[in-house]
Coordinates of C-alpha atoms and ligand atoms in Angstrom, one line a residue:
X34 CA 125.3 103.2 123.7
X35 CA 124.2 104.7 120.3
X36 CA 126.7 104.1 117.6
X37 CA 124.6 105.5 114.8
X38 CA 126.9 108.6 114.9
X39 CA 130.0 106.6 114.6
X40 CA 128.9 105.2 111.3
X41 CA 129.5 106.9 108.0
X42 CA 127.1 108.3 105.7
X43 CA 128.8 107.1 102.6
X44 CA 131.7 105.1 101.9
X45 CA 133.9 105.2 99.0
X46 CA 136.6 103.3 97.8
X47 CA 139.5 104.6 95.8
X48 CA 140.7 103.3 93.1
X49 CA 143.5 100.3 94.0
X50 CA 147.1 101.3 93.6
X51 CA 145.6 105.7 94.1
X52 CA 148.5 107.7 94.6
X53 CA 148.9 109.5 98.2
X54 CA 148.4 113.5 96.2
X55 CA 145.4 112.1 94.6
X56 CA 143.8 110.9 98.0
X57 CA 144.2 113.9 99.1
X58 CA 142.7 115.7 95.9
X59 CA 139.3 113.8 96.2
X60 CA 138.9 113.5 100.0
X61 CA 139.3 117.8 99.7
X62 CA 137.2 117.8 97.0
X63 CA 134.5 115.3 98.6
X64 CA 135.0 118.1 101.5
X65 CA 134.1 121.2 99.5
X66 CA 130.3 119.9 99.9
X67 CA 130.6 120.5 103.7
X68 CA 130.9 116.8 104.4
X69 CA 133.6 115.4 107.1
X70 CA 135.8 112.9 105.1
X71 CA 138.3 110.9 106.5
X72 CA 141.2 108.2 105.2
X73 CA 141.3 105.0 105.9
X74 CA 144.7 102.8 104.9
X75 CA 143.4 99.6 103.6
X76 CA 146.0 96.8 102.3
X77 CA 146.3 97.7 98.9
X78 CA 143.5 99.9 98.7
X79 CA 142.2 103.2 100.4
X80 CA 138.4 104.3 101.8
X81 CA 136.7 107.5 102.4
X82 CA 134.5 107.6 104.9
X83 CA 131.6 110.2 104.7
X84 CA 130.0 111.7 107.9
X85 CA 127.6 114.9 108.1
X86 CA 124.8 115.4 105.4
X87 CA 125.4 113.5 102.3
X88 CA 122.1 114.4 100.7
X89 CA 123.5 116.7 98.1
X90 CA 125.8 113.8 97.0
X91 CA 123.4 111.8 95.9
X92 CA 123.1 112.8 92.6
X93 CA 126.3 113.6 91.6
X94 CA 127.8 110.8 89.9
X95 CA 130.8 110.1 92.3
X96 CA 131.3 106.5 90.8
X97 CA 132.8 108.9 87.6
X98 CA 135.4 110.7 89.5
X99 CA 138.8 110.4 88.6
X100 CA 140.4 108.4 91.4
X101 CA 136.9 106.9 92.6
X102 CA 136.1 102.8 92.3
X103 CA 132.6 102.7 94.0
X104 CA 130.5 105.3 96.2
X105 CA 128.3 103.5 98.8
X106 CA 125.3 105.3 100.3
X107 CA 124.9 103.4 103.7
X108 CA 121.8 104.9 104.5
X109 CA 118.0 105.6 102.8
X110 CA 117.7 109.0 102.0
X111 CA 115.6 111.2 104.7
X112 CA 112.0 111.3 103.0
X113 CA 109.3 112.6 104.4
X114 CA 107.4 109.0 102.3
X115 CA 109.9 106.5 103.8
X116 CA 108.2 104.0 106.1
X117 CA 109.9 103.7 109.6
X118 CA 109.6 101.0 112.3
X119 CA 107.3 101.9 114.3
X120 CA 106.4 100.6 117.9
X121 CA 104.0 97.5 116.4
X122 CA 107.1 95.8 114.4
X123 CA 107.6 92.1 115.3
X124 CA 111.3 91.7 116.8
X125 CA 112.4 89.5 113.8
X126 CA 112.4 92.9 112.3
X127 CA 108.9 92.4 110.1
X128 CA 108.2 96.2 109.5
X129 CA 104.1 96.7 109.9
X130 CA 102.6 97.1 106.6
X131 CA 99.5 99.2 108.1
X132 CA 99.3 102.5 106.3
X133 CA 98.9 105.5 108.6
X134 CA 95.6 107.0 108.0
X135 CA 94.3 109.9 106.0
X136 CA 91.2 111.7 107.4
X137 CA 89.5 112.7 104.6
X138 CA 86.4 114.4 106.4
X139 CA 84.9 111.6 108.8
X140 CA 86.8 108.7 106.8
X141 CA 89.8 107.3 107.5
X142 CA 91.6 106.0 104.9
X143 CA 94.3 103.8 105.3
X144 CA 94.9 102.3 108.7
X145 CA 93.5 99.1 108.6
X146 CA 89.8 100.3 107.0
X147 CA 88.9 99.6 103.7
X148 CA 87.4 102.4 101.0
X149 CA 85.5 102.2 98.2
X150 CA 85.5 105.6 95.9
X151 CA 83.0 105.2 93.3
X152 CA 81.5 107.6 90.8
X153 CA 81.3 108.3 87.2
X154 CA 84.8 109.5 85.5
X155 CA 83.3 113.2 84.5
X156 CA 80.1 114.8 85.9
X157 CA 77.2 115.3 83.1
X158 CA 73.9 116.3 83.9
X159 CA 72.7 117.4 87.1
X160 CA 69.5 114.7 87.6
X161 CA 72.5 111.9 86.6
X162 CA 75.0 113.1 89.0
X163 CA 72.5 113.0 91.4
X164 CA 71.2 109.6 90.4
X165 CA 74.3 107.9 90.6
X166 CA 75.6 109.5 93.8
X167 CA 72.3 108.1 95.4
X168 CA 73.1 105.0 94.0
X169 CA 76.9 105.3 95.3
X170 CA 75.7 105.3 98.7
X171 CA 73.0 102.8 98.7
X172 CA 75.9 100.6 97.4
X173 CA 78.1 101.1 100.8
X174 CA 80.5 103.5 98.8
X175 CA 82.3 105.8 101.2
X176 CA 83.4 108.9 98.3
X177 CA 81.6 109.9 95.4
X178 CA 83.4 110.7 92.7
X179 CA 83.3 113.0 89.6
X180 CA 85.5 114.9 87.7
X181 CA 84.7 118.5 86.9
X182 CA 88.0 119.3 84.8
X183 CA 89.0 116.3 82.6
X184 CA 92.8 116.2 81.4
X185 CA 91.6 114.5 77.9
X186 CA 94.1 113.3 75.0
X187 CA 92.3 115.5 72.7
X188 CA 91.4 118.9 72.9
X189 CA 88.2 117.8 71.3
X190 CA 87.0 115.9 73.4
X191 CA 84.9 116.7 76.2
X192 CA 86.7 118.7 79.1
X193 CA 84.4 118.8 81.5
X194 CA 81.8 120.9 82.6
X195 CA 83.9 122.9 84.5
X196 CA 82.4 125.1 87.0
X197 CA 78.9 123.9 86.3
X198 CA 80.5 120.7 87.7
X199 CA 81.6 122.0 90.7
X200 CA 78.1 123.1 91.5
X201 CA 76.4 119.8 91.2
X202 CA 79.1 118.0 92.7
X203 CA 78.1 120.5 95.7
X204 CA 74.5 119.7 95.4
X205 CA 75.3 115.4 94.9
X206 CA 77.6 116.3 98.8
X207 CA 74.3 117.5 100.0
X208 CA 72.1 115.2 98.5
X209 CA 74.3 112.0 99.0
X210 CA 76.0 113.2 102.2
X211 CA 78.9 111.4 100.5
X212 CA 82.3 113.4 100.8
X213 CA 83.7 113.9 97.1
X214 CA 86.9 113.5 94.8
X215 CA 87.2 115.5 92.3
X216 CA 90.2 116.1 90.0
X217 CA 92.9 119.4 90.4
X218 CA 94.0 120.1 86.9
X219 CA 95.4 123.6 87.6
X220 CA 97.4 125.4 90.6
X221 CA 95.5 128.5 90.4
X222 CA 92.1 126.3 90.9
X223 CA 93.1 124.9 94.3
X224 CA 90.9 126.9 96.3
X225 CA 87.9 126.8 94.4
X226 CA 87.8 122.8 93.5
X227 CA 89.1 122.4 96.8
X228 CA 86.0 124.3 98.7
X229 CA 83.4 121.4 97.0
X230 CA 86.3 118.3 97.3
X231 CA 86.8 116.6 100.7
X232 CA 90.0 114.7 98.4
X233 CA 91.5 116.3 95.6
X234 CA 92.7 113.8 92.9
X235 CA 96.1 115.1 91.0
X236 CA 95.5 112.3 87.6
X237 CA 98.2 110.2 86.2
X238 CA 99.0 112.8 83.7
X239 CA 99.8 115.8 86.1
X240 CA 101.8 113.1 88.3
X241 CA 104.9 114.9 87.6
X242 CA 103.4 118.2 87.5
X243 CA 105.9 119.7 90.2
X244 CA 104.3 123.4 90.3
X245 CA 101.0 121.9 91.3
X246 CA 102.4 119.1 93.9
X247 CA 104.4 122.1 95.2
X248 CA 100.9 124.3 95.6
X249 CA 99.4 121.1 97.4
X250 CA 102.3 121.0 99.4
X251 CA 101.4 124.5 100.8
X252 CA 97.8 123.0 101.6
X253 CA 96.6 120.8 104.2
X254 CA 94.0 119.1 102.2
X255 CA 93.7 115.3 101.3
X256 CA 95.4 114.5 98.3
X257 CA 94.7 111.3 95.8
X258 CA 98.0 111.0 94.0
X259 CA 97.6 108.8 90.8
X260 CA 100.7 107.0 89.6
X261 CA 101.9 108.5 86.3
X262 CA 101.3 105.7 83.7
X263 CA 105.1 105.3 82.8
X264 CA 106.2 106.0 86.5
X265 CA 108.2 103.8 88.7
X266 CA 107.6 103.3 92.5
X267 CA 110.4 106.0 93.1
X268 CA 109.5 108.3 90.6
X269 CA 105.6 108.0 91.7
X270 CA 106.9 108.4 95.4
X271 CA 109.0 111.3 95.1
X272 CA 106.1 113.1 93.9
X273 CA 104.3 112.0 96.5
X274 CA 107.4 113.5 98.2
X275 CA 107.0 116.8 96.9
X276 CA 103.8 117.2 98.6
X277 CA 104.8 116.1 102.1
X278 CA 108.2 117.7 102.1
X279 CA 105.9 120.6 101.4
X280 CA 104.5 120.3 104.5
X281 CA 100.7 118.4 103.2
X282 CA 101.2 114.8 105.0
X283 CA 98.0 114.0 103.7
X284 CA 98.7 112.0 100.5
X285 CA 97.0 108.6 99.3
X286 CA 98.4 107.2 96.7
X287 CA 97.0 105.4 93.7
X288 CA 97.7 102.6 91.3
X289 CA 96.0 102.9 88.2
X290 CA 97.4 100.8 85.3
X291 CA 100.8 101.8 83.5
X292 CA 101.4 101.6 79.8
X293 CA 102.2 98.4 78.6
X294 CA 104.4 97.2 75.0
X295 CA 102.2 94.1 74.4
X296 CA 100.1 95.1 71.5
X297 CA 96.9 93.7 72.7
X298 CA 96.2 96.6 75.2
X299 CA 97.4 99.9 76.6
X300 CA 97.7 99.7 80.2
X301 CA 97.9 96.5 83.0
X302 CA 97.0 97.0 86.9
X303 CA 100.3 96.7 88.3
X304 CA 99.6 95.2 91.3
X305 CA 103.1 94.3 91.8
X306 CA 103.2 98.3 93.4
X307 CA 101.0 97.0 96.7
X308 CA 103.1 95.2 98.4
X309 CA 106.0 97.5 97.1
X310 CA 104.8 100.6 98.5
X311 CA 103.5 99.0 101.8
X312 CA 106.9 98.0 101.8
X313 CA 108.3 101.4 101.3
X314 CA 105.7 103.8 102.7
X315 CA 103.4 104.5 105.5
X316 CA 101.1 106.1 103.0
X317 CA 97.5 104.7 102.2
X318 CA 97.5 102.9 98.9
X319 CA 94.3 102.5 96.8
X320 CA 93.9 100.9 93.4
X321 CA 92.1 102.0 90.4
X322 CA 90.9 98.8 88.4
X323 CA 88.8 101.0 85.8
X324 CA 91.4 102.8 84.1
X325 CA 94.0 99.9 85.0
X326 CA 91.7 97.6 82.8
X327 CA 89.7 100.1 80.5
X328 CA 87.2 97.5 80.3
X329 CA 84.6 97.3 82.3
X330 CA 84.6 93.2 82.4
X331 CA 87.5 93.1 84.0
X332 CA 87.1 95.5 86.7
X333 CA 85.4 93.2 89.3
X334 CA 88.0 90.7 89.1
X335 CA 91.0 93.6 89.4
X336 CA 89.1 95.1 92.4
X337 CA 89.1 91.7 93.9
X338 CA 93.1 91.3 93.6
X339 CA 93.7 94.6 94.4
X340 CA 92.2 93.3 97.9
X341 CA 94.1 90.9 98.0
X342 CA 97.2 92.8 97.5
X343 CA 96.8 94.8 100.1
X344 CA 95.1 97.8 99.1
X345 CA 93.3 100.0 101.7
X346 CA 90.5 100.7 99.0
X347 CA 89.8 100.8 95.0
X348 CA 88.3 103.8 93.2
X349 CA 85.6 102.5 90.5
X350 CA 83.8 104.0 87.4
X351 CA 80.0 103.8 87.5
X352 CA 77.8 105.1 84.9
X353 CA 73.9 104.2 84.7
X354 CA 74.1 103.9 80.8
X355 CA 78.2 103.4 80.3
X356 CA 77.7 103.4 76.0
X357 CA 76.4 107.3 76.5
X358 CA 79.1 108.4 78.5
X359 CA 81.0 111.2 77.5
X360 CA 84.1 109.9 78.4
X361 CA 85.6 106.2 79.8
X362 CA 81.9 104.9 78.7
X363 CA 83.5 101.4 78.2
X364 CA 85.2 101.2 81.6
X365 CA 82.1 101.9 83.7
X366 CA 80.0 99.2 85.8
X367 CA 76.4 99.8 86.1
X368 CA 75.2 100.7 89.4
X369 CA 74.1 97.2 90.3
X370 CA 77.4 95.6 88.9
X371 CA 78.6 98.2 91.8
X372 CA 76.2 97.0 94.6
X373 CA 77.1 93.5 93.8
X374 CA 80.9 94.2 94.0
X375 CA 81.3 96.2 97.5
X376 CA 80.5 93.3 100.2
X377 CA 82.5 91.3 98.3
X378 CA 85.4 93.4 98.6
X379 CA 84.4 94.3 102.2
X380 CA 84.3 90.4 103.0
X381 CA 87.7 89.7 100.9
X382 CA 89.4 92.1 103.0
X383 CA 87.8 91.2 106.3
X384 CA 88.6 87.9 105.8
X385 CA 92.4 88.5 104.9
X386 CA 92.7 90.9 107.3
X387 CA 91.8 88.4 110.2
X388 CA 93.8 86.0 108.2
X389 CA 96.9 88.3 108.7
X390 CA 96.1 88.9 111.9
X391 CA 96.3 84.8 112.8
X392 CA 99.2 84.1 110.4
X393 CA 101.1 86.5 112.8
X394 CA 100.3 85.2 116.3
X395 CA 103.3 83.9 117.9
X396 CA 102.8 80.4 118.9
X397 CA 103.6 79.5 122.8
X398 CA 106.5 77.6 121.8
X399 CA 108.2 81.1 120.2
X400 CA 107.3 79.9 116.3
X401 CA 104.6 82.1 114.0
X402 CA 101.9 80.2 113.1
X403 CA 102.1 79.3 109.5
X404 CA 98.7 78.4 107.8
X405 CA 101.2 76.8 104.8
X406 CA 102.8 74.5 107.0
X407 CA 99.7 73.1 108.3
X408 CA 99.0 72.2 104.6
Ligands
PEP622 C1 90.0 109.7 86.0 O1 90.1 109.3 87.2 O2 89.0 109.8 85.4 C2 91.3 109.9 85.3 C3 91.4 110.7 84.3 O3 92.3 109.1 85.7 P1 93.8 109.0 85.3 O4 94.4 110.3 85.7 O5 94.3 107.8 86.1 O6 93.9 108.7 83.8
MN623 MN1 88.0 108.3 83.9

């Protein structure tokens, strides 16, 4: 028998000692909101319990009502993000931490596969583009990428080429057969970046750009969210929310270094987010490591741990002469630092992955298999 209905939405207890008339006043005001409230007598001190839809209680501070000790939401809210146990959950309640996959074209990403985006950070010259797109797929890359409209810090720096952009990105899809990611910076561009991008990126700084999430959600095109770089994991996942509740469910989201107090450097990979969000979502997760490191040293190492954490795929800088590029020159590996790093990562997460896999096995006498124990 299914009890779920029985349960309440929210419980609150009253303050000990609440007189009976004030009960009353906050169970009919509780009740104004179209919920179903009912008393219950404790010794010494009273409940409310809260069925029907409690959503638009949530952010009302109810704690700060006169009469109320605590509110208790017993349930997550309904979002359209929120991972649910699905079918392939072990018994002991272990929620599956494959993402569902994202079809961007022919790829799936998410889903057990692993991605590699790779591409310069803005398109420049046409022979370049081309050049490095080649070079992106002799590499193993499955996206090229390039942006075309570049959300800079200062307006005089270079923006992007714009349309021109959007032309030779067309002619590097051709060339490359590579699908491409390309960044939205405006609503009213959707359409036309959209009709040369097989994934549209929406960067860190646009993250809480609601008008353009809510456009995207009126689309059915794949979606790179990047995390806001002074977002946290709910923050970054209601905007992903805003897109999905739109009616888009094709959303990948995207680490990509947040801001950081130490003095030494502006931004650190958060890594920590992986497991987080696998935890919390069903959406694909990819990591950035050149603007989570802004140094291109570091980015082979960071694209190795963001394997390791889980990540279904990493997006990477490449320039062929990093010190002339006109923007995030200092990030970008060369295109054979890039060869060099993709079977690595396609090993790495091979190997894990059929690590997992073992790790999980149920032994025949009803244990898991623990490779630590063994140790
Ligand atoms: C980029 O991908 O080039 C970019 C601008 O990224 P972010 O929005 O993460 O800064
Ligand atoms: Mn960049």
């Amino acid at each position: 028998m299914d009890h779920s209905t029985d349960e309440p939405a929210l419980l609150i207890a009253l303050e000990a000692g609440l007189a009976a008339t004030f009960r009353r006043r906050v169970r009919d005001r509780l009740a104004s909101f179209g919920v179903q409230v009912s008393l219950v007598e404790g010794q010494g001190r009273n409940y409310l319990e809260v069925h029907g839809d409690v959503e638009p209680l949530r952010t009302l501070a109810l704690d700060s009502w006169k009469g109320i000790d605590k509110a208790l939401f017993l349930g997550a809210a309904h979002l359209h993000v929120t991972r649910t146990k699905t079918g392939k959950d072990d018994p002991a309640g272990k929620v599956a931490e494959t993402s569902s996959a994202v079809q961007v074209g022919d790829l799936a990403i998410g889903g057990g596969s692993f991605s590699v985006i790779a591409g310069p950070c803005a398109v420049e010259e046409e022979e370049r583009t081309l050049r490095l797109a080649a070079a992106v797929s002799a590499s193993g890359c499955h996206l090229f990428r390039g942006g075309a409209f570049k959300p800079r810090t200062s307006p005089y720096a270079f923006q992007g080429l714009g349309d021109k952009a959007l032309q030779i990105l067309a002619r590097a899809r051709e060339e490359s057969g590579l699908g491409i990611v390309t960044e939205i910076l405006d609503p009213r561009d959707v359409e036309k970046v959209s009709s040369v991008a097989d994934l549209l990126q929406v960067g860190s700084r646009n993250m809480h750009n609601y008008s353009l999430l809510k456009e995207l959600g009126q689309t059915r095109i794949p979606i790179l969210l990047k995390r806001g770089f002074s977002s946290t994991s709910e923050e970054f996942l209601l905007a992903a929310e805003y897109i999905l509740s739109g009616g888009n469910p094709n959303v990948i989201l995207c680490e990509r270094g947040i801001r950081c107090a130490a003095a030494t450097r502006q931004v650190v990979l958060d890594l920590g987010i992986v497991p987080e969000l696998k935890k919390k979502t069903h959406l694909p997760v990819v990591v950035d490591p050149s603007h989570g490191s802004a140094e291109a040293y570091r980015v082979p190492a960071l694209a190795r741990a963001a394997v390791a954490a889980g990540a279904d795929g990493v997006l990477v800088e490449v320039h062929d002469h990093p010190e002339e590029a006109l923007s995030d020159g200092r990030q970008a590996l060369s295109p054979e630092e890039l060869k060099e790093l993709v079977p690595v990562l396609n090993s790495l997460h091979g190997l894990l992955n059929n690590a997992e896999t073992r790790q999980l096995n149920p032994l025949p006498g009803g244990t898991v298999a623990s490779t630590m124990e063994e140790n």
